[in-house]
mmCIF file of C-alpha atoms in Angstrom:
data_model
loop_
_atom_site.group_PDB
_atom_site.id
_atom_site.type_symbol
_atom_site.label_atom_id
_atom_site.label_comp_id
_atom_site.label_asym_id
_atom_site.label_seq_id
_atom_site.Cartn_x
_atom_site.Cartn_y
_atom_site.Cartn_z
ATOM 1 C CA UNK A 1 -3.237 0.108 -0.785
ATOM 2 C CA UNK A 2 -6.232 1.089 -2.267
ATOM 3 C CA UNK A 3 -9.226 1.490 -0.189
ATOM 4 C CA UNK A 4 -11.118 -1.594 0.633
ATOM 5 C CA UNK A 5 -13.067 -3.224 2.821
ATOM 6 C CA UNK A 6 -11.742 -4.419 6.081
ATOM 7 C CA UNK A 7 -8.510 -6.484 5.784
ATOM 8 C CA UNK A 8 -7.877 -9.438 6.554
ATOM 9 C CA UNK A 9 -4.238 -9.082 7.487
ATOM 10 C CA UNK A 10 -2.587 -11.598 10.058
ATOM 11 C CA UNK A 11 -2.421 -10.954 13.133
ATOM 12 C CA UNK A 12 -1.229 -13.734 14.736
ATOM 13 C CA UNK A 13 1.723 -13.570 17.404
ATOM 14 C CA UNK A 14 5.315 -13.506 15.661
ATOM 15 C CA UNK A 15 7.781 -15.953 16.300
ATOM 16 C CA UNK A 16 11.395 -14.752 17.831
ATOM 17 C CA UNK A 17 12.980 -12.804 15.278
ATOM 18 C CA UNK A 18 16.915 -14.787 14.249
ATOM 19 C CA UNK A 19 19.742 -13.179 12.539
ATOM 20 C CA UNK A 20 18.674 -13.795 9.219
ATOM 21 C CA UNK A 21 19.024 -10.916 6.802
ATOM 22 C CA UNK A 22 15.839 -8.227 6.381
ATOM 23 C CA UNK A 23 13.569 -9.364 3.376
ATOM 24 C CA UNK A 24 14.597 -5.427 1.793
ATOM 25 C CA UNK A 25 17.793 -7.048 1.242
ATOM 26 C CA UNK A 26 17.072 -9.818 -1.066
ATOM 27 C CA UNK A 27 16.033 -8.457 -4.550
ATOM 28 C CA UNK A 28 12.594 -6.503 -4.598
ATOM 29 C CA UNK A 29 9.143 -7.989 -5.542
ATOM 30 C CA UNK A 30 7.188 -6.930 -8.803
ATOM 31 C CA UNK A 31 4.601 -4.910 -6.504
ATOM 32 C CA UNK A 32 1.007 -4.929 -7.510
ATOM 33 C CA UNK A 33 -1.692 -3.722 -5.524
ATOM 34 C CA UNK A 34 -4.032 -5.145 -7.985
ATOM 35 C CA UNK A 35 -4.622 -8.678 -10.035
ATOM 36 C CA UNK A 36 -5.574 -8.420 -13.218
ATOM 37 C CA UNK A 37 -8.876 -10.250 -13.974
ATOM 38 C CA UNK A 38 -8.903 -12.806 -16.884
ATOM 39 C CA UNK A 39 -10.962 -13.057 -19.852
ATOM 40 C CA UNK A 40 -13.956 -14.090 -17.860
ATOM 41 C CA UNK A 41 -13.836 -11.788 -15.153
ATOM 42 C CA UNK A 42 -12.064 -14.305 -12.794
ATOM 43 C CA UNK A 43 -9.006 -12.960 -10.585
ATOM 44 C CA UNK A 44 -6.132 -16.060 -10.843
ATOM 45 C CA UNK A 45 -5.160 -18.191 -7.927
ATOM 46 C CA UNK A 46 -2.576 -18.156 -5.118
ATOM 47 C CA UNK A 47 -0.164 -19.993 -5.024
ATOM 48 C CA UNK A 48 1.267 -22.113 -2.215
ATOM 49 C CA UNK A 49 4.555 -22.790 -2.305
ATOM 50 C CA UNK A 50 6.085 -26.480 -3.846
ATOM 51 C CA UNK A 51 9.753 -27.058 -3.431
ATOM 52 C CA UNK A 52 10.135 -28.584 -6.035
ATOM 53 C CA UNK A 53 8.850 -25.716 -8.118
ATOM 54 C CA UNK A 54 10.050 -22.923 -6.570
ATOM 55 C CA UNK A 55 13.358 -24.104 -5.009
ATOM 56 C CA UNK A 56 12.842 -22.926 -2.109
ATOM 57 C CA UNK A 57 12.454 -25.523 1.069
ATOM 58 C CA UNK A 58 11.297 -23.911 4.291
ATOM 59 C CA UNK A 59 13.103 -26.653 6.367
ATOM 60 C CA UNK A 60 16.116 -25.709 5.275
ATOM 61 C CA UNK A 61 18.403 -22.851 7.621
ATOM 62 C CA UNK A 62 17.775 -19.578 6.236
ATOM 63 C CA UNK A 63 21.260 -18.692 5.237
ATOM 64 C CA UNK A 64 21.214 -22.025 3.022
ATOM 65 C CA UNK A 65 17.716 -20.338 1.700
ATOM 66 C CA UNK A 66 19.473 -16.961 1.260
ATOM 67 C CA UNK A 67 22.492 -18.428 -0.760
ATOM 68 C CA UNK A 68 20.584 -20.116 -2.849
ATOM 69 C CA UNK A 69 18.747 -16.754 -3.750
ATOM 70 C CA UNK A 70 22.081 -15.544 -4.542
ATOM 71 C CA UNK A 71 22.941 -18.128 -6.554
ATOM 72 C CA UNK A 72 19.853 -18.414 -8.891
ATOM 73 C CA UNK A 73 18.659 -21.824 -7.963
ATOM 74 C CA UNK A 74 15.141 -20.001 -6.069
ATOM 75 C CA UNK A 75 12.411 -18.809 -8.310
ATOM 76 C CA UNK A 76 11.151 -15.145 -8.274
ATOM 77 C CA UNK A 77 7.940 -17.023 -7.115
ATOM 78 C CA UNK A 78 10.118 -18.787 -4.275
ATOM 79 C CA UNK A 79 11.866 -15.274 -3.366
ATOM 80 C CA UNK A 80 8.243 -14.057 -2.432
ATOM 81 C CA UNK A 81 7.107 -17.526 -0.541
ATOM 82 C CA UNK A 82 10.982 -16.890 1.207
ATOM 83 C CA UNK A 83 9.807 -13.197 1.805
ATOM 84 C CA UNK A 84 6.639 -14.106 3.050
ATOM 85 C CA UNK A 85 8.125 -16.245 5.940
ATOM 86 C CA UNK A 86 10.704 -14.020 7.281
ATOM 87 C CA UNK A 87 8.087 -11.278 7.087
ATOM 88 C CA UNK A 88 6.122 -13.284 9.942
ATOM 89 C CA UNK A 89 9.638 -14.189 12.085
ATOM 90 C CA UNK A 90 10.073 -10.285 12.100
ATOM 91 C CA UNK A 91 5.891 -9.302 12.827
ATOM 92 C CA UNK A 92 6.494 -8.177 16.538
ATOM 93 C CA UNK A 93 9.303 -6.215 15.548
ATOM 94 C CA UNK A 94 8.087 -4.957 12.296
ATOM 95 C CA UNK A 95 4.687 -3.995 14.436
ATOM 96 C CA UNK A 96 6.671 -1.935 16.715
ATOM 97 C CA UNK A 97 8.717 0.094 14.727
ATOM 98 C CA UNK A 98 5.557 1.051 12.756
ATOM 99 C CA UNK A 99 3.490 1.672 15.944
ATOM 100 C CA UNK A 100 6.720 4.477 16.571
ATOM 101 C CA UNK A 101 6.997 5.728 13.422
ATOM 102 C CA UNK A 102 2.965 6.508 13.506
ATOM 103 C CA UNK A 103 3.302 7.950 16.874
ATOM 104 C CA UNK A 104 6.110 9.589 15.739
ATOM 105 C CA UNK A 105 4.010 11.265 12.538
ATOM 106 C CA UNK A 106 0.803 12.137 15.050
ATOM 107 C CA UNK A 107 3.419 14.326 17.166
ATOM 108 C CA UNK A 108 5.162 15.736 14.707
ATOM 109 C CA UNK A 109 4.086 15.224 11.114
ATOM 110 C CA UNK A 110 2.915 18.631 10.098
ATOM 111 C CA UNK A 111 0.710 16.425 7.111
ATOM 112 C CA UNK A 112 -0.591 14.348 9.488
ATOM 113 C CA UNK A 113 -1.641 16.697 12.450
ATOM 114 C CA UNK A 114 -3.167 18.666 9.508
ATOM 115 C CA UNK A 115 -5.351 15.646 8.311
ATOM 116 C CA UNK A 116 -6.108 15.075 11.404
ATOM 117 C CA UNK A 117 -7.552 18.101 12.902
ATOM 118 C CA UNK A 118 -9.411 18.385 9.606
ATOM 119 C CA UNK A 119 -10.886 14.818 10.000
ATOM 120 C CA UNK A 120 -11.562 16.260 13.835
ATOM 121 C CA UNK A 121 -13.576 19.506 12.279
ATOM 122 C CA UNK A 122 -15.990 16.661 10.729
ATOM 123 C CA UNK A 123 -16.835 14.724 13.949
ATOM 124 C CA UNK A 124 -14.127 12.000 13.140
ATOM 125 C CA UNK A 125 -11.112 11.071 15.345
ATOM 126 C CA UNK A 126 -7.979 9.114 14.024
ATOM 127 C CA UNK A 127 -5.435 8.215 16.775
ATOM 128 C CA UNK A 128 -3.646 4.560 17.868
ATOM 129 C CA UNK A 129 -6.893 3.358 18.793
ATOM 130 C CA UNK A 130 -8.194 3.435 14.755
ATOM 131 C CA UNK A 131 -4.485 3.800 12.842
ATOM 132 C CA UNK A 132 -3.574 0.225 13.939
ATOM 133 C CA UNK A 133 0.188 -1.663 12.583
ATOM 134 C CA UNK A 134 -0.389 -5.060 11.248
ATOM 135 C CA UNK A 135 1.493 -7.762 9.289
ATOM 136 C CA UNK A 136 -0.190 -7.839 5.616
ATOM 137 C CA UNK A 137 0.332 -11.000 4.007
ATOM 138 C CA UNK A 138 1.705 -10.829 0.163
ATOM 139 C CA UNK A 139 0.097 -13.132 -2.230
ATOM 140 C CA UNK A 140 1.547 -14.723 -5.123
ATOM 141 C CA UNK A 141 -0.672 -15.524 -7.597
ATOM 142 C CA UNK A 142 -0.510 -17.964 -11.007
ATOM 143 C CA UNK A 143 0.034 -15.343 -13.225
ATOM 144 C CA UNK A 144 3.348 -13.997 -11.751
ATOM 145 C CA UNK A 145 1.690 -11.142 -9.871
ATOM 146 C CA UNK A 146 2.597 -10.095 -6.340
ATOM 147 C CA UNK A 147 -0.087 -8.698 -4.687
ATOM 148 C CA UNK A 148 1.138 -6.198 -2.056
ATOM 149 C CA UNK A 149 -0.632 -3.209 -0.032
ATOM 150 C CA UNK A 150 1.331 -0.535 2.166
ATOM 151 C CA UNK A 151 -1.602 0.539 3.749
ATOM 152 C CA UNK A 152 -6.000 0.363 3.836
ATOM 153 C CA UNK A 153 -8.758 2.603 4.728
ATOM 154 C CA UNK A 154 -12.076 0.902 6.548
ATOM 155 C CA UNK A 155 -15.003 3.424 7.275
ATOM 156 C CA UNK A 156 -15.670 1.253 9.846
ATOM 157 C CA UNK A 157 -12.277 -0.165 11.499
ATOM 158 C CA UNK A 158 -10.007 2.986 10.671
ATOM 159 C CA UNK A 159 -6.912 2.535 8.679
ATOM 160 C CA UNK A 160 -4.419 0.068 8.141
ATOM 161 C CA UNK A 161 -0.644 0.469 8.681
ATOM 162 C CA UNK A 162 1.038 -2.875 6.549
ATOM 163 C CA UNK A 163 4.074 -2.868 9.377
ATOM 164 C CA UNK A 164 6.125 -5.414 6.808
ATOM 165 C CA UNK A 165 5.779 -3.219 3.793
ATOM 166 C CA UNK A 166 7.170 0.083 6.056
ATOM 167 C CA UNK A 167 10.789 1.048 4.327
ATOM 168 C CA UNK A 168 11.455 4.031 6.550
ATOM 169 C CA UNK A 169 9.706 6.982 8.371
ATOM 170 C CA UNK A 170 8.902 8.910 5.331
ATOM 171 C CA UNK A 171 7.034 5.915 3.240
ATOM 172 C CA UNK A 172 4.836 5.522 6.459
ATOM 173 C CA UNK A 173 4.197 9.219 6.241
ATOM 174 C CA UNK A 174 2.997 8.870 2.781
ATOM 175 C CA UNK A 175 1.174 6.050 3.419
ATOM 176 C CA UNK A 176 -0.676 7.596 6.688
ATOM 177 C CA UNK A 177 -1.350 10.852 4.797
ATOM 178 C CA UNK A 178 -2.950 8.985 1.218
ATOM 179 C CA UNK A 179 -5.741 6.892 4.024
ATOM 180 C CA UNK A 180 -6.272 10.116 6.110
ATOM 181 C CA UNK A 181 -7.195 11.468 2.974
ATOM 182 C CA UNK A 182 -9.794 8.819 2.296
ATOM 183 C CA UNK A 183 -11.013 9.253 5.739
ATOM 184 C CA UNK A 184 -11.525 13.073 5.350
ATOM 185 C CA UNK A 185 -13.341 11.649 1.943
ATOM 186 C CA UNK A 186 -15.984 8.912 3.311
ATOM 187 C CA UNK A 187 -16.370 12.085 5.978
ATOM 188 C CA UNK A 188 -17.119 14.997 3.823
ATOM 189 C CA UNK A 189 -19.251 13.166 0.757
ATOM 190 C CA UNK A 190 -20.038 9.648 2.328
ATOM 191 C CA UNK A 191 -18.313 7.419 -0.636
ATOM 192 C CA UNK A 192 -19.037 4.799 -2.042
ATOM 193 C CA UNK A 193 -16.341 2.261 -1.270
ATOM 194 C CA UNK A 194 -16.848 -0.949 -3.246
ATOM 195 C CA UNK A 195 -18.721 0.762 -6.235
ATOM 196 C CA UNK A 196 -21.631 -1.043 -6.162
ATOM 197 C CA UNK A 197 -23.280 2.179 -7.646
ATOM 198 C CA UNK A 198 -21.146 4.520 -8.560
ATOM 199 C CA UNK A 199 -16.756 3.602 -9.543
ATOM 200 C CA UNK A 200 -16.552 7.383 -9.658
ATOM 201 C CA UNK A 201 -16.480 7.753 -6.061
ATOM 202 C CA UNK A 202 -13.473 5.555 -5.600
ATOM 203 C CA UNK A 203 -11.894 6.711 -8.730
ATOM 204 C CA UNK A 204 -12.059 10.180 -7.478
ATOM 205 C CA UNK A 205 -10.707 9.599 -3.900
ATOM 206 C CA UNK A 206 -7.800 7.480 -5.277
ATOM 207 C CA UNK A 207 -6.540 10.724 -7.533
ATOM 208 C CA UNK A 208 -6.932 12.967 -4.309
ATOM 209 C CA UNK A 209 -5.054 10.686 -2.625
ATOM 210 C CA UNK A 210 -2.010 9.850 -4.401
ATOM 211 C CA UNK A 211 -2.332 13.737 -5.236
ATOM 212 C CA UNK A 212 -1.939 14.786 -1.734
ATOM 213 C CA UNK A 213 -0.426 12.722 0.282
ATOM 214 C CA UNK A 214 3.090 13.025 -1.220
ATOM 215 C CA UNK A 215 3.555 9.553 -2.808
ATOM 216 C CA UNK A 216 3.901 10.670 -6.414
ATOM 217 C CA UNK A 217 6.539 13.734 -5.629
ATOM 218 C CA UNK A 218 9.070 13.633 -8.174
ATOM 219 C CA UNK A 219 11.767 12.223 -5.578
ATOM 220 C CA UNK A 220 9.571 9.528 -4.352
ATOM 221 C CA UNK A 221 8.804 8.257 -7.958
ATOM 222 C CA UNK A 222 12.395 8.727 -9.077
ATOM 223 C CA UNK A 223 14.549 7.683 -6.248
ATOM 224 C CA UNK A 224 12.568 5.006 -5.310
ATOM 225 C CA UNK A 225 10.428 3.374 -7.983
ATOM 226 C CA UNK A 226 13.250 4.516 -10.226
ATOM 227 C CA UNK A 227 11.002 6.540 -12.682
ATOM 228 C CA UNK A 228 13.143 9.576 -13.745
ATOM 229 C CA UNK A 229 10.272 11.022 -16.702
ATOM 230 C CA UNK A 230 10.609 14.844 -16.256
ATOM 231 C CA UNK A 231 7.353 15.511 -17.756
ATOM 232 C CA UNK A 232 3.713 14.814 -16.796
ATOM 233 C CA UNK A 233 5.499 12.806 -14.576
ATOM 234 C CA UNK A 234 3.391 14.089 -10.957
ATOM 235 C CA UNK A 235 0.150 13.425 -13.347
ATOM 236 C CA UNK A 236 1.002 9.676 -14.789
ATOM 237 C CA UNK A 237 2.132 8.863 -11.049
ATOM 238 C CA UNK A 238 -1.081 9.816 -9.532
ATOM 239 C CA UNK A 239 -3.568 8.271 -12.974
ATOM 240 C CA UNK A 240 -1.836 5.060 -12.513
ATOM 241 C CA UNK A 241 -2.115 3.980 -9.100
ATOM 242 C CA UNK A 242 -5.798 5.722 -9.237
ATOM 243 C CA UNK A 243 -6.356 2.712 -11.842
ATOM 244 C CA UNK A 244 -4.895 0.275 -9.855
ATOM 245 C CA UNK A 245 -7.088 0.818 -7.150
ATOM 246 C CA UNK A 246 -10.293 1.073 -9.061
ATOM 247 C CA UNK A 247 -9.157 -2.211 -10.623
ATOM 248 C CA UNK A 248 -9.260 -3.882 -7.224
ATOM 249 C CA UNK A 249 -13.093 -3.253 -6.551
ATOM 250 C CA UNK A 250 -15.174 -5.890 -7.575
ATOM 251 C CA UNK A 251 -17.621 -4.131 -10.060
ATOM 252 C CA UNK A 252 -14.484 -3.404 -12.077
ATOM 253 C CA UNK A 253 -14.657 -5.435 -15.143
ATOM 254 C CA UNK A 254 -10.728 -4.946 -16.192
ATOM 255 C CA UNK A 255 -8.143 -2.385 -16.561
ATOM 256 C CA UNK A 256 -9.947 -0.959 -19.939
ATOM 257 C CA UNK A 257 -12.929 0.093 -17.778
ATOM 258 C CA UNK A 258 -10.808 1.270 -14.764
ATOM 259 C CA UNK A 259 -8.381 3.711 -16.690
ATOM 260 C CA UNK A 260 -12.064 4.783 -18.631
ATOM 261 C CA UNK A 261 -13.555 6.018 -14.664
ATOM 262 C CA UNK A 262 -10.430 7.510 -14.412
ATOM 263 C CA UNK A 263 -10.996 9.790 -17.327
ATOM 264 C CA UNK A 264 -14.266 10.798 -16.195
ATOM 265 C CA UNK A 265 -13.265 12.259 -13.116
ATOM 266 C CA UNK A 266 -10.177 13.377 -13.997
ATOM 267 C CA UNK A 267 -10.358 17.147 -14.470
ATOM 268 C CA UNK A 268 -12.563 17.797 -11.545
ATOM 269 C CA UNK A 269 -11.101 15.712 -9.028
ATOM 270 C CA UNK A 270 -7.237 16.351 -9.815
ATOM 271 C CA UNK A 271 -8.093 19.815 -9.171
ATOM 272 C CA UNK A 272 -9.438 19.326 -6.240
ATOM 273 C CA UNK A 273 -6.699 19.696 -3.329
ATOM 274 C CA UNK A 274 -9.458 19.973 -0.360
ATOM 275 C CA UNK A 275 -8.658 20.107 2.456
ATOM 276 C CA UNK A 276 -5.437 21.500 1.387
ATOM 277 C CA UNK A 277 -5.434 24.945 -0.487
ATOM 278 C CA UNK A 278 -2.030 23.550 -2.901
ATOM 279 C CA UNK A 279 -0.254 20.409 -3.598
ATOM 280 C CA UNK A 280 2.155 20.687 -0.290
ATOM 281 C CA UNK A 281 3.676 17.115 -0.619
#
């Protein structure tokens, strides 16, 4: 996720989790971590879900639901509504393997005892008390968009684990390491969050972030998001999700004036691998 103000994930207890199939196995979302805005500046609406739209009927047993998936006869906008539902029948147990894996990662995460001792050198302190697993609700808005986040940075509540979004040990590690980076950021040169001043300041952390914390390796991208580009490939990783999250602050007019902060920054701040002396990840 790009880093944000506070957010306002669900928290609310989890109902007991069934035998229904994990939401990874129905087919994957079109993952966003920002809208774009329209014309005007506005940011389109979510959607709740309609039956009669989306096919999909909550009532109904969630192996009818799941066939019916199969089958064709539930929208991609209904697959996420569907997704969003068994996502908060499986919180407790989503919450707990991600509470594991980050205890996991503070024990024995080279990366993250790294980040963390750094963070420690500058009078900060990031343990379970401040890295805290929640359920993050995905949003579907009118424009077709999913709006998804893996993870947040708050310089005042810590950082954000999104327990649903974890697929394994090694995307939490990423994840951990990209908001441990912010934190070492706001730290060392106080940023500027929002933008209400300057959109450098978030421009710039984004790039060190995706740049360090391992996210837009060459396996990552290519195994997982399916990108298989041999060249420029580490760069075009790290520029684009930079200009995703500068797209989510609200001074940000559109994607035009996101990818143009980018720029600016660019040379200085992608060669910046503080507090790392290389690219380890």
């Amino acid at each position: 996720m790009a880093s944000q103000p506070p957010s306002t994930a669900d928290s609310s207890p989890a109902s007991n989790p069934t035998s229904a199939p994990s939401p990874s196995s129905i087919p994957p979302p079109t993952n966003t971590e920002t809208l774009t805005p329209a014309a005007d500046g506005t940011l389109p609406r979510f959607l709740e879900n309609n039956p009669a739209r989306t096919g999909y009927d909550p009532s109904l047993k969630w192996w009818m639901t799941y066939f019916h998936i199969l089958t064709g006869k539930v929208t991609r906008e209904g697959i996420e509504h569907y997704r969003e539902d068994r996502y908060r029948v499986h919180e407790k147990r989503d919450c707990e393997r991600c509470e594991e894996y980050r205890d996991w990662l503070f024990e024995h995460s080279p990366t993250v005892r790294f980040l963390r001792d750094k963070v420690y050198a500058l009078n900060g302190t990031l343990d379970a008390s401040n890295v805290i697993c929640r359920r993050c609700p995905g949003r579907v808005a009118e424009n077709g968009q999913v709006v998804r986040q893996s993870g947040g940075f708050s310089p005042d509540h810590g950082i954000l684990l999104c327990a649903n979004e974890v697929r394994n040990r090694g995307h939490l590690e990423d994840t951990l390491a990209h908001e441990m980076v912010h934190a070492w950021d706001h730290l060392r040169w106080k940023v500027d969050w929002v933008g209400r001043n300057n959109l450098k300041h978030a421009a710039c952390t984004e790039i060190r972030a995706s740049m360090l914390s391992g996210e837009c390796r060459w396996t990552r991208e290519s195994f997982t998001r399916g990108n298989w580009t041999i060249t420029q490939q580490f760069q075009n990783c790290v520029r684009m999700r930079a200009i995703q999250s500068v797209m989510a602050r609200p001074t940000c007019k559109d994607d035009v004036h996101a990818a143009k902060v980018v720029n600016e920054v660019w040379d200085s701040c992608f060669s910046d691998k503080r507090p790392f002396d290389e690219v380890y990840r």
